[in-house]
GROMACS .gro file of C-alpha atoms in nm:
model
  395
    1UNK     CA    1   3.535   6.298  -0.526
    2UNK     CA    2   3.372   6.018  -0.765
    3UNK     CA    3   3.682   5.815  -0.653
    4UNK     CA    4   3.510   5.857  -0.271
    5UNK     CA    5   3.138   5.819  -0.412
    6UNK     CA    6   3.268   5.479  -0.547
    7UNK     CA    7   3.427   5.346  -0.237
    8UNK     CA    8   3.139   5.456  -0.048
    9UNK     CA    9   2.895   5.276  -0.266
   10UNK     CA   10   3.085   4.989  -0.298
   11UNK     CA   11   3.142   4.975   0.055
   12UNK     CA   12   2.777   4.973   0.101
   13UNK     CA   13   2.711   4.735  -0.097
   14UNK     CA   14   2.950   4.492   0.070
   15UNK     CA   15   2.761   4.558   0.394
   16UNK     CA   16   2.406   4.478   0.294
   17UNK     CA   17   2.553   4.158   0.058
   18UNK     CA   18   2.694   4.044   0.390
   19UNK     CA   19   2.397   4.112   0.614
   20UNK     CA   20   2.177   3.936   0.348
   21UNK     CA   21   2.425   3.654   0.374
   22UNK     CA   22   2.360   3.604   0.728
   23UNK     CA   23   2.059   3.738   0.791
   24UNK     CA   24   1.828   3.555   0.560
   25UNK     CA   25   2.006   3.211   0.682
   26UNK     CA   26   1.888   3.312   1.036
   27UNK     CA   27   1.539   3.411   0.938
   28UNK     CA   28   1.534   3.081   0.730
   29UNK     CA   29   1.614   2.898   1.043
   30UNK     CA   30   1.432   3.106   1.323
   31UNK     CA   31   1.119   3.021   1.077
   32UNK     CA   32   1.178   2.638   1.047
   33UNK     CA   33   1.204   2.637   1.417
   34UNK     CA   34   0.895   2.809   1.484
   35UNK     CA   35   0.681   2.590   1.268
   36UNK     CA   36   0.916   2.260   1.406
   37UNK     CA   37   0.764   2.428   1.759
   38UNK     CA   38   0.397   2.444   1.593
   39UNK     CA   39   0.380   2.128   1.434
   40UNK     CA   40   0.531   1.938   1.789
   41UNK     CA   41   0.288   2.122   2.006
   42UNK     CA   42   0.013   2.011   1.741
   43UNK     CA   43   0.117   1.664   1.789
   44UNK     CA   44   0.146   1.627   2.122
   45UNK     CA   45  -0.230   1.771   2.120
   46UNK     CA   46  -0.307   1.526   1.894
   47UNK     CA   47  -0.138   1.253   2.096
   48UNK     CA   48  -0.324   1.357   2.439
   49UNK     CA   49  -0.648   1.336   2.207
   50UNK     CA   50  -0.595   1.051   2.067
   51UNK     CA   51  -0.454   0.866   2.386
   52UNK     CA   52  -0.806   0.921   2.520
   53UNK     CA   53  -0.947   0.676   2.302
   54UNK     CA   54  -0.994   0.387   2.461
   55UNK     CA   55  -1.033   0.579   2.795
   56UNK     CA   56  -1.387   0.732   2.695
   57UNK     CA   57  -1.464   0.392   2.499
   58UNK     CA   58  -1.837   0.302   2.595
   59UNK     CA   59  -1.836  -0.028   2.675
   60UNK     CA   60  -2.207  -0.057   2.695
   61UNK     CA   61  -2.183  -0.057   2.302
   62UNK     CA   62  -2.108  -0.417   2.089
   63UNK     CA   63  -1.812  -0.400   1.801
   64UNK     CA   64  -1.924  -0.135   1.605
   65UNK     CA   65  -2.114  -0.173   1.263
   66UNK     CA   66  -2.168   0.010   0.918
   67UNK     CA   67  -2.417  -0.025   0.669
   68UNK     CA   68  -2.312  -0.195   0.357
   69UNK     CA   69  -2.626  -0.189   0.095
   70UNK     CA   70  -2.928  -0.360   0.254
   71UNK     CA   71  -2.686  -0.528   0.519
   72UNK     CA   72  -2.484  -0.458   0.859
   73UNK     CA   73  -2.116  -0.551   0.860
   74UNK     CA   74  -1.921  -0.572   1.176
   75UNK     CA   75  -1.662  -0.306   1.220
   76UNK     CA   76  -1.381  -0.325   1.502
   77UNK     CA   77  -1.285  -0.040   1.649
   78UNK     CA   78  -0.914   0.046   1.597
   79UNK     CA   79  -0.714   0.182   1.909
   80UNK     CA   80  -0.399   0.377   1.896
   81UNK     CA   81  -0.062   0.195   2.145
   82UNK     CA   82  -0.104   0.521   2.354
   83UNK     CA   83  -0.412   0.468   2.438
   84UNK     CA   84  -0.418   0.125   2.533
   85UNK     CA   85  -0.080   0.236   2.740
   86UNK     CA   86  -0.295   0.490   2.934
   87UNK     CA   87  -0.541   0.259   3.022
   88UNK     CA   88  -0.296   0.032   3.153
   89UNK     CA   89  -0.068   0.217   3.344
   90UNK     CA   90   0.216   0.151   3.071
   91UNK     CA   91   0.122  -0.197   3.118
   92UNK     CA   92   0.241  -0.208   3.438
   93UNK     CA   93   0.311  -0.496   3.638
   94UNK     CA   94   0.036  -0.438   3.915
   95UNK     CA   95  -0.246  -0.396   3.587
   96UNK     CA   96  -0.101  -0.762   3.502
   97UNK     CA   97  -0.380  -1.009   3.541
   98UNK     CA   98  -0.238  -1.341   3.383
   99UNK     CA   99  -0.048  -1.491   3.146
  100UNK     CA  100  -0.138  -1.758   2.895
  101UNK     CA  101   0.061  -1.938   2.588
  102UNK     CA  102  -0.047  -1.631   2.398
  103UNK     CA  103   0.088  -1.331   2.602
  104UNK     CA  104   0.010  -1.135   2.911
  105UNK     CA  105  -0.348  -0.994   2.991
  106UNK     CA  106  -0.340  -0.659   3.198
  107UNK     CA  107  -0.641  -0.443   3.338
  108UNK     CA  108  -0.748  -0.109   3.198
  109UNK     CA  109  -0.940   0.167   3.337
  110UNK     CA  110  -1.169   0.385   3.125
  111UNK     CA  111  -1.260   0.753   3.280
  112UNK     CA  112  -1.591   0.631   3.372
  113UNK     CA  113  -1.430   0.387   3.608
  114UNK     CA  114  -1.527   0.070   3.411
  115UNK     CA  115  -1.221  -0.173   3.355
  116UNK     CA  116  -1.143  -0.398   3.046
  117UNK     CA  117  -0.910  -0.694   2.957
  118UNK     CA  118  -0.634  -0.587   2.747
  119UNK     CA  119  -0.453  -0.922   2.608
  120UNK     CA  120  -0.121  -0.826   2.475
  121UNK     CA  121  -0.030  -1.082   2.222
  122UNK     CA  122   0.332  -1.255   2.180
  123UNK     CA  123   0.498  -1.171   1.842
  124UNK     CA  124   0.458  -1.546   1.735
  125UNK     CA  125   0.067  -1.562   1.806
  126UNK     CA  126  -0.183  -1.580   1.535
  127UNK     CA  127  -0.476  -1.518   1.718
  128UNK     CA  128  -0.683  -1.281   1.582
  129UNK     CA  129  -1.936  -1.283   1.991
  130UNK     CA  130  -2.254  -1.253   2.148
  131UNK     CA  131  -2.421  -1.338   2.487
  132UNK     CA  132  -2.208  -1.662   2.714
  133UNK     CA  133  -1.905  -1.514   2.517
  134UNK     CA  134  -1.619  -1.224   2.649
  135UNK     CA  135  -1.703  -0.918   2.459
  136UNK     CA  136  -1.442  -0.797   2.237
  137UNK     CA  137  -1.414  -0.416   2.222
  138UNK     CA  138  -1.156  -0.335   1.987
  139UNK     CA  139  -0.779  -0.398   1.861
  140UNK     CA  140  -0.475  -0.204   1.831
  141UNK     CA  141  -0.201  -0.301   1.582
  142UNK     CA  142   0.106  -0.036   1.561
  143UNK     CA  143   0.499  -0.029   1.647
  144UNK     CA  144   0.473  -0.423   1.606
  145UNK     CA  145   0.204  -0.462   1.870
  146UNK     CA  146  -0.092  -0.656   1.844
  147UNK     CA  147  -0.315  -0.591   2.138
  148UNK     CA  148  -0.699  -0.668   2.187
  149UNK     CA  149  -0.900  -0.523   2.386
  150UNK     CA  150  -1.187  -0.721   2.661
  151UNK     CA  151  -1.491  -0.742   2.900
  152UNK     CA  152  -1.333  -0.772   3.217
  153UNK     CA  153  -1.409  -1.027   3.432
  154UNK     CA  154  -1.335  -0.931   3.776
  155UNK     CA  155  -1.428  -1.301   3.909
  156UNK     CA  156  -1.121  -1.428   3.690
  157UNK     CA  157  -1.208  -1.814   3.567
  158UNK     CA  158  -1.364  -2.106   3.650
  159UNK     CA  159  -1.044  -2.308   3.767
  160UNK     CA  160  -0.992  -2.071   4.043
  161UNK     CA  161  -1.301  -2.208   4.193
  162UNK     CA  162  -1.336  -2.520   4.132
  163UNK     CA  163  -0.968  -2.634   4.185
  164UNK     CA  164  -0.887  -2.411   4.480
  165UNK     CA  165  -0.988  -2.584   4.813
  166UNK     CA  166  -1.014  -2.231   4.977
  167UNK     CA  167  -1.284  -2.132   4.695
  168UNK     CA  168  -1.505  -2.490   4.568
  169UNK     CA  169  -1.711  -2.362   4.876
  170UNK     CA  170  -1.815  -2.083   4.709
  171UNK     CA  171  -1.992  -2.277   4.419
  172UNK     CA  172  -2.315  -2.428   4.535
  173UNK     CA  173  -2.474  -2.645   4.321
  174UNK     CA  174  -2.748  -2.430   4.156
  175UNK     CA  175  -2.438  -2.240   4.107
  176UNK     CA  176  -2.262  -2.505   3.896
  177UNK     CA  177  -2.564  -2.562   3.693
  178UNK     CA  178  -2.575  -2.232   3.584
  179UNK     CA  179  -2.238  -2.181   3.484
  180UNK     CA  180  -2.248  -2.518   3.295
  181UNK     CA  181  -2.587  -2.427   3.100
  182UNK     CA  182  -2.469  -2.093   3.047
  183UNK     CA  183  -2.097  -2.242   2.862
  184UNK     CA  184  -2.339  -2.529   2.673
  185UNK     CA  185  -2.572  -2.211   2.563
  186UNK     CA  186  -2.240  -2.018   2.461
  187UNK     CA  187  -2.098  -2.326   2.250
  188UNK     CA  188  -2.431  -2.334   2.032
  189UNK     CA  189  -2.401  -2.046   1.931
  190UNK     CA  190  -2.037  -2.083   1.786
  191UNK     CA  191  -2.169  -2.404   1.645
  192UNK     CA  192  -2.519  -2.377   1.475
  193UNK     CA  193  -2.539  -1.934   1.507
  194UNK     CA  194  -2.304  -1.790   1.455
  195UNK     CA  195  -2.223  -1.633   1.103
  196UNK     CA  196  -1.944  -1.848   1.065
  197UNK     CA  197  -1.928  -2.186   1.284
  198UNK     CA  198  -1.669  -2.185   1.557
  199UNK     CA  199  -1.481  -2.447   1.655
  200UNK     CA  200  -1.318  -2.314   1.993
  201UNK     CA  201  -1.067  -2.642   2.006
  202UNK     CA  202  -0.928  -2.547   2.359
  203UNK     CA  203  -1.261  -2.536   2.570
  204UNK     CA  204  -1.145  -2.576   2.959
  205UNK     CA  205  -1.240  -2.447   3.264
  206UNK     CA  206  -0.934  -2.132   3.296
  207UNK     CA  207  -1.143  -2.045   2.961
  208UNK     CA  208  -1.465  -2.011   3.130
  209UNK     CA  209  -1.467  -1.645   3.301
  210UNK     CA  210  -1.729  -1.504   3.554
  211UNK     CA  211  -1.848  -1.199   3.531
  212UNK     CA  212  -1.964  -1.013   3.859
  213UNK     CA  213  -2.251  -1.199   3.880
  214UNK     CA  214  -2.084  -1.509   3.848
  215UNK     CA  215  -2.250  -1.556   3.484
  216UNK     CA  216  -1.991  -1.729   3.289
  217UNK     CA  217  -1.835  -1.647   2.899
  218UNK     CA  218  -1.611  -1.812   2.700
  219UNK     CA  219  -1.327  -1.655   2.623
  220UNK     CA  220  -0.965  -1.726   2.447
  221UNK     CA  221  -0.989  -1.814   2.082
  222UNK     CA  222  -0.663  -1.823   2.008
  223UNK     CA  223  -0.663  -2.162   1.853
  224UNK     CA  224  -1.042  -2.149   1.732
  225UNK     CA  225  -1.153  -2.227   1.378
  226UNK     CA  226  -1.373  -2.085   1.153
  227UNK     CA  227  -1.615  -2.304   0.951
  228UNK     CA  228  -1.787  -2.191   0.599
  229UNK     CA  229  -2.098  -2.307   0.437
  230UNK     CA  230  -2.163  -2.665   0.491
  231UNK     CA  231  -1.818  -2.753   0.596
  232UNK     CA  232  -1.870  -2.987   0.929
  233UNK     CA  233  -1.496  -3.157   0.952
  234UNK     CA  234  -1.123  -3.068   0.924
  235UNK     CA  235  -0.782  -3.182   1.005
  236UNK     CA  236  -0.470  -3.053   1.099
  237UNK     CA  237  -0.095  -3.147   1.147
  238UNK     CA  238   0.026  -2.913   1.406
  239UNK     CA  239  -0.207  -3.023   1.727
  240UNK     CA  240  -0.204  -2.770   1.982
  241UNK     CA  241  -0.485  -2.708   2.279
  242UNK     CA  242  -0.526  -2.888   2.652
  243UNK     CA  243  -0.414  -3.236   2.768
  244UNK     CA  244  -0.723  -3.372   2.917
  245UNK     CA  245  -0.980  -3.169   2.747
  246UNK     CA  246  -0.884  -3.300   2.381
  247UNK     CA  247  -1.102  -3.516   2.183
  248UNK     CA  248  -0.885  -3.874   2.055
  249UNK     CA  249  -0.980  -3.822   1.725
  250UNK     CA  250  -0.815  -3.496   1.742
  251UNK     CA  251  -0.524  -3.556   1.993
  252UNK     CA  252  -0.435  -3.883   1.783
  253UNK     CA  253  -0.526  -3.758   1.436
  254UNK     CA  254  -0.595  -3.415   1.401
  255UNK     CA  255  -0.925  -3.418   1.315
  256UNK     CA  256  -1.129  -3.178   1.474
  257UNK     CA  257  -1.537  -3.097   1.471
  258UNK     CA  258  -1.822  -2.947   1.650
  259UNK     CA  259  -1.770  -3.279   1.811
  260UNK     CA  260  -1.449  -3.181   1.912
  261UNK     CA  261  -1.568  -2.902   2.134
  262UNK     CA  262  -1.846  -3.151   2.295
  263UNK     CA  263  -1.574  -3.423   2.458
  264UNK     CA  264  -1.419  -3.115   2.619
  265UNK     CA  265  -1.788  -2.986   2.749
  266UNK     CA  266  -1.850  -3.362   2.872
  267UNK     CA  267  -1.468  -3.333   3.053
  268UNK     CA  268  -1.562  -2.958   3.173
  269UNK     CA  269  -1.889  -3.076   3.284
  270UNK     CA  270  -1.736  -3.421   3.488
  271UNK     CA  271  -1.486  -3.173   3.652
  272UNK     CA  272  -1.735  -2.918   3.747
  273UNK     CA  273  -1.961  -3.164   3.928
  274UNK     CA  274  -1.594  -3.340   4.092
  275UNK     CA  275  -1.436  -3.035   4.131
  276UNK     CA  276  -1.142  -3.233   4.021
  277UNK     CA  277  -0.863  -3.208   3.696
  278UNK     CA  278  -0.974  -3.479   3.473
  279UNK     CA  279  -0.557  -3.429   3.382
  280UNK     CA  280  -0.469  -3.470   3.718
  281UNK     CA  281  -0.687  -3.745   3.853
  282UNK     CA  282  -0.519  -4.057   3.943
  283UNK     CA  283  -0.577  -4.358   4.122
  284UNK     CA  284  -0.460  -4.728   4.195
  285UNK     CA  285  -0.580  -4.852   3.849
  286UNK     CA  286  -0.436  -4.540   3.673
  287UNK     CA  287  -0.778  -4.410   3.606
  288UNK     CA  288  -0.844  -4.086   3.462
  289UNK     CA  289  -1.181  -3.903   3.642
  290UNK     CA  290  -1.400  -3.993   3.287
  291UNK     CA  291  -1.273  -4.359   3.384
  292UNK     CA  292  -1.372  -4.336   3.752
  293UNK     CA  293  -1.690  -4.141   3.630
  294UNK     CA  294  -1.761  -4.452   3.367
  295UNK     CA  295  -1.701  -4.734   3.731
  296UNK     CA  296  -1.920  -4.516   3.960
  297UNK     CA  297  -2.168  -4.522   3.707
  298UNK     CA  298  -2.219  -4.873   3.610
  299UNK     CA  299  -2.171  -4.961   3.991
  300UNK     CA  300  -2.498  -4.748   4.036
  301UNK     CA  301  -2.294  -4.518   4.246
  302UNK     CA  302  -2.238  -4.199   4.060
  303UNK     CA  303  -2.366  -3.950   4.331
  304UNK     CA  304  -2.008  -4.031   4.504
  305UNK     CA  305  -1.859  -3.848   4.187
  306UNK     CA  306  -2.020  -3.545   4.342
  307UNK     CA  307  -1.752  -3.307   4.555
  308UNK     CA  308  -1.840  -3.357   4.895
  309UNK     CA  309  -1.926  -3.007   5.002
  310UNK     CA  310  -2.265  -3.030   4.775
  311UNK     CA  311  -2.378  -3.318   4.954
  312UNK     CA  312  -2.675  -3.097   5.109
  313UNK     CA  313  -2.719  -2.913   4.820
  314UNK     CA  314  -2.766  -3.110   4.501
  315UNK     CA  315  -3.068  -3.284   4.361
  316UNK     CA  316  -2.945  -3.630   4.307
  317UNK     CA  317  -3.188  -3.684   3.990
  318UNK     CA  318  -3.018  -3.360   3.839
  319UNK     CA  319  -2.727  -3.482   3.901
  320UNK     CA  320  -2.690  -3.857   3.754
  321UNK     CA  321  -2.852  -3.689   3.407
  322UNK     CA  322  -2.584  -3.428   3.433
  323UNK     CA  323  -2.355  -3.694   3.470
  324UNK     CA  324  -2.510  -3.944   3.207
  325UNK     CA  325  -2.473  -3.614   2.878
  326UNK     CA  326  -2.108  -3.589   3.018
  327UNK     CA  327  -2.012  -3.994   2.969
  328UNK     CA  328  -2.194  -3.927   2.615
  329UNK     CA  329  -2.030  -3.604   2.515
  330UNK     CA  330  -1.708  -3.809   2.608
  331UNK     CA  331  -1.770  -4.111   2.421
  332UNK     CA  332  -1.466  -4.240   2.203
  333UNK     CA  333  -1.652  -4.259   1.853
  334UNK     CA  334  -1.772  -3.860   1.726
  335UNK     CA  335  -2.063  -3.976   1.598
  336UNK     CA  336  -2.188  -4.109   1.930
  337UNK     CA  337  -2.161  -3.820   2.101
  338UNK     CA  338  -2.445  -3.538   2.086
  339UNK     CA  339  -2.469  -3.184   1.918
  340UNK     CA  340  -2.467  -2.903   2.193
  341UNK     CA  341  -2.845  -2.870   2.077
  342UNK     CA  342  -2.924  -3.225   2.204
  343UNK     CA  343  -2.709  -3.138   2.483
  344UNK     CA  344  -2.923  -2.842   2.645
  345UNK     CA  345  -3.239  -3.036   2.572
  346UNK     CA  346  -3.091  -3.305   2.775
  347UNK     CA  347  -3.012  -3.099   3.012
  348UNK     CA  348  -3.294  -2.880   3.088
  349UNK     CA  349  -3.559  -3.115   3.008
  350UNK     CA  350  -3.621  -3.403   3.229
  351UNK     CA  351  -3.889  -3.604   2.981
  352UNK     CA  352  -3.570  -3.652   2.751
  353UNK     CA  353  -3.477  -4.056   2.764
  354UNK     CA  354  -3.157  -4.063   2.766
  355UNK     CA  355  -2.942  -4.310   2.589
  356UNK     CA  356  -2.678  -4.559   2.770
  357UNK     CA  357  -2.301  -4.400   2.717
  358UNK     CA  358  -2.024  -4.652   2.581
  359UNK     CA  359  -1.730  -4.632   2.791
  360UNK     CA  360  -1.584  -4.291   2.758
  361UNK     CA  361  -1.218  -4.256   2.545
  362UNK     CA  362  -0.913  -4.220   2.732
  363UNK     CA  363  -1.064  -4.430   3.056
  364UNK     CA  364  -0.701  -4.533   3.127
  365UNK     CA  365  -0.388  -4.390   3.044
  366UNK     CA  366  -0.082  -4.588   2.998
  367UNK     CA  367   0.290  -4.379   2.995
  368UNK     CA  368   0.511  -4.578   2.766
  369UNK     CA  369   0.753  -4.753   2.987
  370UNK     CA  370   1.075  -4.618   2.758
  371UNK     CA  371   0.891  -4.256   2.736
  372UNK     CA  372   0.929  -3.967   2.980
  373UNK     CA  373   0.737  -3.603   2.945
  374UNK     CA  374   0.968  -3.328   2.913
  375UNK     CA  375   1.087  -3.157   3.202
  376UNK     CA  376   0.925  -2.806   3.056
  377UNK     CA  377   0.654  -2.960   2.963
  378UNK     CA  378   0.309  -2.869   3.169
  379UNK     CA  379   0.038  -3.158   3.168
  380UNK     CA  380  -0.264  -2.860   3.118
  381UNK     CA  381  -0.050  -2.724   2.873
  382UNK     CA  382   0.075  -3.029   2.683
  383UNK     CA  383   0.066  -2.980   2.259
  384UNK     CA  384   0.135  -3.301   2.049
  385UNK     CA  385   0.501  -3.260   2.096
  386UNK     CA  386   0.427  -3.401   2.456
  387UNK     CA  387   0.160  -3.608   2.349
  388UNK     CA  388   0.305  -3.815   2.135
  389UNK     CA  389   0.562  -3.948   2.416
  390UNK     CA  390   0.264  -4.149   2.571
  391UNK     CA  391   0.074  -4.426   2.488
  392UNK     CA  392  -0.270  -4.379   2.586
  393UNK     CA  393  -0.555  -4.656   2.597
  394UNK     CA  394  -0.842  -4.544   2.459
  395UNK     CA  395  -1.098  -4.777   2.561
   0.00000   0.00000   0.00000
């Protein structure tokens, strides 16, 4: 009978051991999958929150700011890749906008309907302000992305306007002025007030957006630089911005200024008034369109400079002093050339004598008869690598 007691008990004993042995395994795992199941539904909450970001962004509001002691510092807002991917459609191909050297720029929509710029930067670029410039709402940095975030400009830039015979109609004169005071007004502030001076160093018109109302910013800093203190001058061994729109001093020996930015106003402005490329302007004598400017000029005919279509428009007064700043924003020599500051005075106020120009830089250009331009090379989009395969005449 004790014998039977003992095989019962043991027996028992056997069965519990091996119900513990599989039991508690499968509570172990039926309790890792539940909370797996809590924490993933937690997330993806978390991911539909945070995806709404940028979509409930109010764009009405400049980069954000924080108090630091008796001072505001400027604080950009941070945006998560899902959000920006929402906006965008997951950057689809009929959001896509552009292009330029330093990635694509799509359009977002925010739930209020508004639309920004999202600029989604190559992995080699280093690119990293107030009224006449693009608003910049925010960044996003994550899964090796580096995205910004934009004003959009439904009107796109200037170029499609002004070098599109379908569109120059569209730009009266008044038009042009105001676009062209509006970019001079944007480049003092990078110059003289902004915290830190900006030198933009690629200033052209596909870098001149319009707004709705046609009101232009400045936009694409990808190759700016960022002055401290008293610091008026630099230089530079890798040359990259705009044949056409670059300064000799710069495009021949990498200097760069505030004076830098000025030649390419004094090209923008030439081209505005021409509605012609300065890049692509050719004639019989090889001349560029500052070199045909500089001739109609001293023949006492530089109305003719004037596009055609504002011949019933324009105010011929206005326009020889517009053209007179642009021959001395152009001049070879930086120091003959004026700040922006003397540039809207000259501009907007008619009892300012101006000065004579010299002849502008880069009047003629000569290609080297044992030189050739790459064939993938893009004459708006030429760096030093192309520039140095021509000799240019700058006289």
């Amino acid at each position: 009978m004790f014998f039977n007691l003992g095989k019962k008990k043991l027996l028992w004993i056997t069965i519990i051991a091996v119900l513990m042995a599989v039991l508690l395994p499968a509570f172990y795992i039926f309790y890792r999958w539940r909370r797996k199941l809590r924490e993933s539904r937690f997330a993806e909450r978390r991911k539909v929150e945070i995806s709404q970001d940028i979509l409930l962004l109010d764009t009405n509001m400049s980069i954000a700011t924080r108090e630091t002691g008796n001072s505001k510092e400027s604080c950009l807002p941070f945006f998560s890749l899902a959000s920006i991917t929402a906006a965008t459609d997951n950057f689809s191909g009929e959001n896509k906008l552009g292009e330029g050297g330093f990635g694509p720029v799509y359009k977002g929509k925010l739930n209020n309907g508004e639309e920004v710029a999202v600029k989604r930067l190559s992995s080699q670029s280093g690119q990293g302000l107030e009224e006449n410039l693009v608003r910049l709402f925010g960044c996003c940095i994550e899964h090796g992305e580096k995205i910004l975030i934009y004003e959009y400009m439904p009107n796109k830039s200037l170029d499609c306007f002004l070098f599109d015979p379908t569109k120059t109609g569209l730009l009266g004169w008044e038009m042009r002025v105001r676009i062209l005071e509006g970019v001079a007004q944007g480049l003092l502030y990078l110059h003289h007030y902004s915290r830190l001076r900006v030198i933009h160093r690629d200033l052209k018109a596909s870098n001149i957006l319009l707004d709705s109302n046609m009101n232009p910013k400045i936009s694409d800093f990808g190759i700016a630089r960022l002055f401290g203190g008293d610091e008026l001058q630099s230089n530079t061994k890798r040359i990259v911005g705009t044949y056409g729109y670059m300064s000799p001093e710069y495009a021949l020996r990498g200097l760069f200024s505030i004076k830098s930015d000025v030649f390419s106003f004094g090209v923008l402005v030439l081209e505005t008034l021409s509605s012609k490329k300065n890049a692509h302007f050719y004639n019989t004598d090889s001349l560029t369109l500052l070199g045909h400017a500089w001739n109609l000029w001293n023949d006492g005919r530089a109305w003719e400079l004037m596009d055609s279509i504002l011949q019933n428009d324009a105010s011929y007064p206005m326009l020889n002093r517009y053209i007179n700043v642009a021959l001395l924003c152009v001049q070879e020599n930086a120091a003959d050339r004026p700040t922006m500051l003397e540039v809207i005075s000259m501009l907007t106020n008619e009892n300012v004598i101006l000065p004579s120009p010299l002849q502008p830089a880069f009047s003629h250009v000569r290609i080297a008869e044992n030189s050739s331009l790459p064939a993938n090379c893009e004459v708006e989009a030429c760096t030093v690598n192309c520039l140095t395969l021509s000799a240019m005449d700058a006289r």
